[in-house]
Amino acid sequence: MLNEPVVSSPKQPARKPGERRLQILQTLAALLEQPKGERITTALLAKKLDVSEAALYRHFASKAQMFEGLIEFIEQTVFGLVNQICSSEESGLAQVHRIITMLLHFAETNRGMTRVLIGDALVIEDDRLQERMNQFMERIEASLRQSLKVAVAQKSLDGEDDLPARANLLLAFVAGRWLQFAKSGFKKRPREYLDVQLRLLLS
């Protein structure tokens, strides 16, 4: 027995820095795609990942910090795309159209994130998370207002005095489509009737 050769088990490939952290966020986002599922707790998250809760806390100090990770992804993705649109598109009206289309498409392709966008997933979480999402919405409204201002300067839209109201209306439209999408169990597509509705909103 002592003379039998020792067979070493194959080593697991080393995990890349940040890989587990990303996996945790991806799992959290996937759980958010089930609006009628269980309340998301660190115990449930750990179970889905097949790790201990202590393992989660090696990467995030709290569940609120996990949600902040999702919000950071939303902010970086959305505002990165807004900047691309505004730098590549000269027409103010076209900027507005593309920004709104992007916002609705983002929700459609990131269903779990939609529940963060509408605040549904943040109801019982730390208040600072909702405050951060409120700031996100204010930045979106400011981006729309700036593009509308460009459209007025280009004579493709009337009513400079109405810009704040129009930007707020467009933001409310986007938020409403996000809400319908989430509350329908992700069945009602956010971009349904979009071209017709934008024609009405921007006429």
PDB file of C-alpha atoms in Angstrom:
ATOM      1  CA  MET A   1       0.000   0.000   0.000  1.00  0.00           C
ATOM      2  CA  LEU A   2       2.761   2.426   0.960  1.00  0.00           C
ATOM      3  CA  ASN A   3       4.605   1.657  -2.252  1.00  0.00           C
ATOM      4  CA  GLU A   4       1.702   2.601  -4.537  1.00  0.00           C
ATOM      5  CA  PRO A   5       2.412   5.644  -6.679  1.00  0.00           C
ATOM      6  CA  VAL A   6       0.785   8.842  -5.539  1.00  0.00           C
ATOM      7  CA  VAL A   7      -1.589  10.209  -8.167  1.00  0.00           C
ATOM      8  CA  SER A   8      -2.046  13.933  -7.822  1.00  0.00           C
ATOM      9  CA  SER A   9      -5.423  15.360  -8.732  1.00  0.00           C
ATOM     10  CA  PRO A  10      -5.354  17.740 -11.692  1.00  0.00           C
ATOM     11  CA  LYS A  11      -5.116  21.356 -10.640  1.00  0.00           C
ATOM     12  CA  GLN A  12      -8.084  23.586 -11.338  1.00  0.00           C
ATOM     13  CA  PRO A  13      -7.191  26.450 -13.657  1.00  0.00           C
ATOM     14  CA  ALA A  14      -6.508  29.620 -11.730  1.00  0.00           C
ATOM     15  CA  ARG A  15      -9.467  31.962 -11.593  1.00  0.00           C
ATOM     16  CA  LYS A  16      -8.820  35.297 -13.275  1.00  0.00           C
ATOM     17  CA  PRO A  17      -8.950  38.411 -11.063  1.00  0.00           C
ATOM     18  CA  GLY A  18     -12.527  39.633 -10.812  1.00  0.00           C
ATOM     19  CA  GLU A  19     -13.979  36.487 -12.390  1.00  0.00           C
ATOM     20  CA  ARG A  20     -15.830  35.343  -9.264  1.00  0.00           C
ATOM     21  CA  ARG A  21     -17.079  38.884  -8.654  1.00  0.00           C
ATOM     22  CA  LEU A  22     -18.476  38.998 -12.196  1.00  0.00           C
ATOM     23  CA  GLN A  23     -20.050  35.582 -11.735  1.00  0.00           C
ATOM     24  CA  ILE A  24     -21.830  36.784  -8.587  1.00  0.00           C
ATOM     25  CA  LEU A  25     -23.232  39.814 -10.421  1.00  0.00           C
ATOM     26  CA  GLN A  26     -24.327  37.694 -13.396  1.00  0.00           C
ATOM     27  CA  THR A  27     -26.125  35.292 -11.054  1.00  0.00           C
ATOM     28  CA  LEU A  28     -27.816  38.167  -9.234  1.00  0.00           C
ATOM     29  CA  ALA A  29     -28.986  39.610 -12.568  1.00  0.00           C
ATOM     30  CA  ALA A  30     -30.299  36.185 -13.618  1.00  0.00           C
ATOM     31  CA  LEU A  31     -32.285  35.870 -10.378  1.00  0.00           C
ATOM     32  CA  LEU A  32     -33.800  39.295 -11.015  1.00  0.00           C
ATOM     33  CA  GLU A  33     -35.235  37.968 -14.283  1.00  0.00           C
ATOM     34  CA  GLN A  34     -37.720  35.989 -12.192  1.00  0.00           C
ATOM     35  CA  PRO A  35     -40.013  38.697 -10.759  1.00  0.00           C
ATOM     36  CA  LYS A  36     -42.300  36.121  -9.146  1.00  0.00           C
ATOM     37  CA  GLY A  37     -39.448  34.089  -7.708  1.00  0.00           C
ATOM     38  CA  GLU A  38     -38.060  33.976  -4.197  1.00  0.00           C
ATOM     39  CA  ARG A  39     -36.835  37.066  -2.420  1.00  0.00           C
ATOM     40  CA  ILE A  40     -33.167  37.424  -3.297  1.00  0.00           C
ATOM     41  CA  THR A  41     -31.043  36.862  -0.227  1.00  0.00           C
ATOM     42  CA  THR A  42     -27.336  36.183   0.100  1.00  0.00           C
ATOM     43  CA  ALA A  43     -28.275  32.629   1.154  1.00  0.00           C
ATOM     44  CA  LEU A  44     -30.177  32.091  -2.115  1.00  0.00           C
ATOM     45  CA  LEU A  45     -27.373  33.673  -4.137  1.00  0.00           C
ATOM     46  CA  ALA A  46     -24.769  31.456  -2.435  1.00  0.00           C
ATOM     47  CA  LYS A  47     -26.918  28.382  -3.090  1.00  0.00           C
ATOM     48  CA  LYS A  48     -27.210  29.217  -6.809  1.00  0.00           C
ATOM     49  CA  LEU A  49     -23.441  29.663  -7.015  1.00  0.00           C
ATOM     50  CA  ASP A  50     -22.791  26.568  -4.888  1.00  0.00           C
ATOM     51  CA  VAL A  51     -20.571  28.518  -2.501  1.00  0.00           C
ATOM     52  CA  SER A  52     -20.843  29.637   1.127  1.00  0.00           C
ATOM     53  CA  GLU A  53     -22.222  33.053   2.078  1.00  0.00           C
ATOM     54  CA  ALA A  54     -18.784  33.811   3.500  1.00  0.00           C
ATOM     55  CA  ALA A  55     -17.369  33.328  -0.005  1.00  0.00           C
ATOM     56  CA  LEU A  56     -19.709  36.047  -1.287  1.00  0.00           C
ATOM     57  CA  TYR A  57     -18.530  38.470   1.373  1.00  0.00           C
ATOM     58  CA  ARG A  58     -14.942  38.004   0.259  1.00  0.00           C
ATOM     59  CA  HIS A  59     -15.922  39.892  -2.889  1.00  0.00           C
ATOM     60  CA  PHE A  60     -18.696  42.203  -1.663  1.00  0.00           C
ATOM     61  CA  ALA A  61     -19.092  43.729   1.788  1.00  0.00           C
ATOM     62  CA  SER A  62     -22.899  43.554   1.557  1.00  0.00           C
ATOM     63  CA  LYS A  63     -25.795  42.748  -0.749  1.00  0.00           C
ATOM     64  CA  ALA A  64     -26.196  46.505  -1.299  1.00  0.00           C
ATOM     65  CA  GLN A  65     -22.671  46.530  -2.723  1.00  0.00           C
ATOM     66  CA  MET A  66     -23.679  43.760  -5.134  1.00  0.00           C
ATOM     67  CA  PHE A  67     -26.565  45.901  -6.374  1.00  0.00           C
ATOM     68  CA  GLU A  68     -24.144  48.817  -6.707  1.00  0.00           C
ATOM     69  CA  GLY A  69     -22.106  46.591  -9.003  1.00  0.00           C
ATOM     70  CA  LEU A  70     -25.170  46.140 -11.229  1.00  0.00           C
ATOM     71  CA  ILE A  71     -25.888  49.870 -11.172  1.00  0.00           C
ATOM     72  CA  GLU A  72     -22.283  50.615 -12.184  1.00  0.00           C
ATOM     73  CA  PHE A  73     -22.704  48.262 -15.155  1.00  0.00           C
ATOM     74  CA  ILE A  74     -25.929  50.061 -16.137  1.00  0.00           C
ATOM     75  CA  GLU A  75     -24.343  53.512 -15.813  1.00  0.00           C
ATOM     76  CA  GLN A  76     -21.182  52.647 -17.731  1.00  0.00           C
ATOM     77  CA  THR A  77     -23.048  50.873 -20.529  1.00  0.00           C
ATOM     78  CA  VAL A  78     -25.860  53.381 -20.993  1.00  0.00           C
ATOM     79  CA  PHE A  79     -23.833  56.581 -20.770  1.00  0.00           C
ATOM     80  CA  GLY A  80     -21.070  55.098 -22.898  1.00  0.00           C
ATOM     81  CA  LEU A  81     -23.693  54.499 -25.603  1.00  0.00           C
ATOM     82  CA  VAL A  82     -25.262  57.950 -25.121  1.00  0.00           C
ATOM     83  CA  ASN A  83     -21.848  59.539 -25.682  1.00  0.00           C
ATOM     84  CA  GLN A  84     -21.304  57.435 -28.813  1.00  0.00           C
ATOM     85  CA  ILE A  85     -24.689  58.436 -30.204  1.00  0.00           C
ATOM     86  CA  CYS A  86     -24.205  62.138 -29.543  1.00  0.00           C
ATOM     87  CA  SER A  87     -20.684  62.201 -31.014  1.00  0.00           C
ATOM     88  CA  SER A  88     -21.599  60.254 -34.168  1.00  0.00           C
ATOM     89  CA  GLU A  89     -25.030  61.750 -34.922  1.00  0.00           C
ATOM     90  CA  GLU A  90     -25.348  65.425 -35.914  1.00  0.00           C
ATOM     91  CA  SER A  91     -29.146  65.593 -35.982  1.00  0.00           C
ATOM     92  CA  GLY A  92     -30.626  66.407 -32.579  1.00  0.00           C
ATOM     93  CA  LEU A  93     -33.884  64.594 -33.352  1.00  0.00           C
ATOM     94  CA  ALA A  94     -31.981  61.538 -34.535  1.00  0.00           C
ATOM     95  CA  GLN A  95     -29.990  61.611 -31.282  1.00  0.00           C
ATOM     96  CA  VAL A  96     -33.212  61.560 -29.260  1.00  0.00           C
ATOM     97  CA  HIS A  97     -34.636  58.732 -31.356  1.00  0.00           C
ATOM     98  CA  ARG A  98     -31.485  56.645 -31.015  1.00  0.00           C
ATOM     99  CA  ILE A  99     -31.079  57.302 -27.276  1.00  0.00           C
ATOM    100  CA  ILE A 100     -34.642  56.206 -26.537  1.00  0.00           C
ATOM    101  CA  THR A 101     -34.324  53.169 -28.798  1.00  0.00           C
ATOM    102  CA  MET A 102     -31.085  52.220 -27.024  1.00  0.00           C
ATOM    103  CA  LEU A 103     -32.659  52.593 -23.565  1.00  0.00           C
ATOM    104  CA  LEU A 104     -35.547  50.310 -24.481  1.00  0.00           C
ATOM    105  CA  HIS A 105     -33.266  47.815 -26.231  1.00  0.00           C
ATOM    106  CA  PHE A 106     -30.987  47.743 -23.171  1.00  0.00           C
ATOM    107  CA  ALA A 107     -33.931  46.680 -21.003  1.00  0.00           C
ATOM    108  CA  GLU A 108     -35.040  44.093 -23.548  1.00  0.00           C
ATOM    109  CA  THR A 109     -31.623  42.440 -23.617  1.00  0.00           C
ATOM    110  CA  ASN A 110     -30.914  42.831 -19.871  1.00  0.00           C
ATOM    111  CA  ARG A 111     -34.217  41.816 -18.309  1.00  0.00           C
ATOM    112  CA  GLY A 112     -32.913  41.529 -14.757  1.00  0.00           C
ATOM    113  CA  MET A 113     -31.466  45.028 -15.008  1.00  0.00           C
ATOM    114  CA  THR A 114     -34.933  46.339 -15.889  1.00  0.00           C
ATOM    115  CA  ARG A 115     -36.073  45.609 -12.342  1.00  0.00           C
ATOM    116  CA  VAL A 116     -33.168  47.743 -11.107  1.00  0.00           C
ATOM    117  CA  LEU A 117     -34.035  50.529 -13.557  1.00  0.00           C
ATOM    118  CA  ILE A 118     -37.638  50.765 -12.327  1.00  0.00           C
ATOM    119  CA  GLY A 119     -36.572  50.438  -8.674  1.00  0.00           C
ATOM    120  CA  ASP A 120     -38.602  47.264  -8.154  1.00  0.00           C
ATOM    121  CA  ALA A 121     -35.548  45.262  -7.075  1.00  0.00           C
ATOM    122  CA  LEU A 122     -34.389  48.019  -4.714  1.00  0.00           C
ATOM    123  CA  VAL A 123     -37.547  48.429  -2.600  1.00  0.00           C
ATOM    124  CA  ILE A 124     -36.228  46.592   0.466  1.00  0.00           C
ATOM    125  CA  GLU A 125     -32.572  47.438  -0.108  1.00  0.00           C
ATOM    126  CA  ASP A 126     -30.421  50.345   1.101  1.00  0.00           C
ATOM    127  CA  ASP A 127     -31.975  53.766   0.337  1.00  0.00           C
ATOM    128  CA  ARG A 128     -28.763  54.956  -1.284  1.00  0.00           C
ATOM    129  CA  LEU A 129     -29.329  52.530  -4.173  1.00  0.00           C
ATOM    130  CA  GLN A 130     -32.619  54.168  -5.145  1.00  0.00           C
ATOM    131  CA  GLU A 131     -31.032  57.595  -4.740  1.00  0.00           C
ATOM    132  CA  ARG A 132     -28.321  56.553  -7.183  1.00  0.00           C
ATOM    133  CA  MET A 133     -30.922  55.331  -9.679  1.00  0.00           C
ATOM    134  CA  ASN A 134     -32.768  58.643  -9.300  1.00  0.00           C
ATOM    135  CA  GLN A 135     -29.531  60.415 -10.237  1.00  0.00           C
ATOM    136  CA  PHE A 136     -29.166  58.059 -13.203  1.00  0.00           C
ATOM    137  CA  MET A 137     -32.637  59.069 -14.428  1.00  0.00           C
ATOM    138  CA  GLU A 138     -31.809  62.749 -13.992  1.00  0.00           C
ATOM    139  CA  ARG A 139     -28.700  62.297 -16.147  1.00  0.00           C
ATOM    140  CA  ILE A 140     -30.770  60.565 -18.830  1.00  0.00           C
ATOM    141  CA  GLU A 141     -33.258  63.449 -18.788  1.00  0.00           C
ATOM    142  CA  ALA A 142     -30.409  65.953 -19.083  1.00  0.00           C
ATOM    143  CA  SER A 143     -29.017  64.059 -22.100  1.00  0.00           C
ATOM    144  CA  LEU A 144     -32.420  64.099 -23.795  1.00  0.00           C
ATOM    145  CA  ARG A 145     -32.835  67.804 -23.030  1.00  0.00           C
ATOM    146  CA  GLN A 146     -29.443  68.571 -24.600  1.00  0.00           C
ATOM    147  CA  SER A 147     -30.299  66.642 -27.780  1.00  0.00           C
ATOM    148  CA  LEU A 148     -33.680  68.400 -27.970  1.00  0.00           C
ATOM    149  CA  LYS A 149     -31.848  71.720 -27.647  1.00  0.00           C
ATOM    150  CA  VAL A 150     -29.687  70.739 -30.629  1.00  0.00           C
ATOM    151  CA  ALA A 151     -32.866  69.915 -32.572  1.00  0.00           C
ATOM    152  CA  VAL A 152     -34.336  73.361 -31.809  1.00  0.00           C
ATOM    153  CA  ALA A 153     -31.099  75.059 -32.916  1.00  0.00           C
ATOM    154  CA  GLN A 154     -31.272  73.045 -36.153  1.00  0.00           C
ATOM    155  CA  LYS A 155     -34.875  74.265 -36.712  1.00  0.00           C
ATOM    156  CA  SER A 156     -36.146  70.671 -36.747  1.00  0.00           C
ATOM    157  CA  LEU A 157     -38.180  71.196 -33.563  1.00  0.00           C
ATOM    158  CA  ASP A 158     -40.163  74.152 -32.238  1.00  0.00           C
ATOM    159  CA  GLY A 159     -40.585  75.415 -28.704  1.00  0.00           C
ATOM    160  CA  GLU A 160     -37.308  76.049 -26.881  1.00  0.00           C
ATOM    161  CA  ASP A 161     -39.272  77.013 -23.760  1.00  0.00           C
ATOM    162  CA  ASP A 162     -40.900  73.572 -23.758  1.00  0.00           C
ATOM    163  CA  LEU A 163     -37.636  71.605 -23.715  1.00  0.00           C
ATOM    164  CA  PRO A 164     -37.649  70.696 -19.987  1.00  0.00           C
ATOM    165  CA  ALA A 165     -41.260  69.500 -20.212  1.00  0.00           C
ATOM    166  CA  ARG A 166     -40.623  67.551 -23.410  1.00  0.00           C
ATOM    167  CA  ALA A 167     -37.468  65.896 -22.010  1.00  0.00           C
ATOM    168  CA  ASN A 168     -39.394  64.910 -18.877  1.00  0.00           C
ATOM    169  CA  LEU A 169     -42.225  63.491 -21.011  1.00  0.00           C
ATOM    170  CA  LEU A 170     -39.753  61.381 -22.989  1.00  0.00           C
ATOM    171  CA  LEU A 171     -38.164  60.115 -19.779  1.00  0.00           C
ATOM    172  CA  ALA A 172     -41.599  59.205 -18.408  1.00  0.00           C
ATOM    173  CA  PHE A 173     -42.338  57.363 -21.664  1.00  0.00           C
ATOM    174  CA  VAL A 174     -39.155  55.285 -21.345  1.00  0.00           C
ATOM    175  CA  ALA A 175     -39.778  54.539 -17.664  1.00  0.00           C
ATOM    176  CA  GLY A 176     -43.343  53.529 -18.476  1.00  0.00           C
ATOM    177  CA  ARG A 177     -42.220  51.088 -21.163  1.00  0.00           C
ATOM    178  CA  TRP A 178     -39.662  49.595 -18.763  1.00  0.00           C
ATOM    179  CA  LEU A 179     -42.394  49.181 -16.160  1.00  0.00           C
ATOM    180  CA  GLN A 180     -44.795  47.510 -18.611  1.00  0.00           C
ATOM    181  CA  PHE A 181     -42.036  45.141 -19.707  1.00  0.00           C
ATOM    182  CA  ALA A 182     -41.201  44.074 -16.154  1.00  0.00           C
ATOM    183  CA  LYS A 183     -44.813  43.829 -14.938  1.00  0.00           C
ATOM    184  CA  SER A 184     -45.810  41.723 -17.958  1.00  0.00           C
ATOM    185  CA  GLY A 185     -43.260  39.105 -16.946  1.00  0.00           C
ATOM    186  CA  PHE A 186     -40.991  40.409 -19.736  1.00  0.00           C
ATOM    187  CA  LYS A 187     -43.558  39.594 -22.424  1.00  0.00           C
ATOM    188  CA  LYS A 188     -44.591  43.083 -23.575  1.00  0.00           C
ATOM    189  CA  ARG A 189     -41.721  44.256 -25.757  1.00  0.00           C
ATOM    190  CA  PRO A 190     -40.496  47.759 -24.840  1.00  0.00           C
ATOM    191  CA  ARG A 191     -40.012  48.794 -28.483  1.00  0.00           C
ATOM    192  CA  GLU A 192     -43.512  47.853 -29.631  1.00  0.00           C
ATOM    193  CA  TYR A 193     -45.072  50.777 -31.578  1.00  0.00           C
ATOM    194  CA  LEU A 194     -41.911  52.792 -30.930  1.00  0.00           C
ATOM    195  CA  ASP A 195     -41.653  54.571 -34.308  1.00  0.00           C
ATOM    196  CA  VAL A 196     -45.289  55.683 -34.193  1.00  0.00           C
ATOM    197  CA  GLN A 197     -45.051  56.814 -30.577  1.00  0.00           C
ATOM    198  CA  LEU A 198     -41.853  58.782 -31.124  1.00  0.00           C
ATOM    199  CA  ARG A 199     -43.445  60.490 -34.123  1.00  0.00           C
ATOM    200  CA  LEU A 200     -46.253  61.642 -31.836  1.00  0.00           C
ATOM    201  CA  LEU A 201     -43.916  62.676 -29.007  1.00  0.00           C
ATOM    202  CA  LEU A 202     -41.538  64.602 -31.263  1.00  0.00           C
ATOM    203  CA  SER A 203     -44.026  66.256 -33.577  1.00  0.00           C
TER     204      SER A 203
END
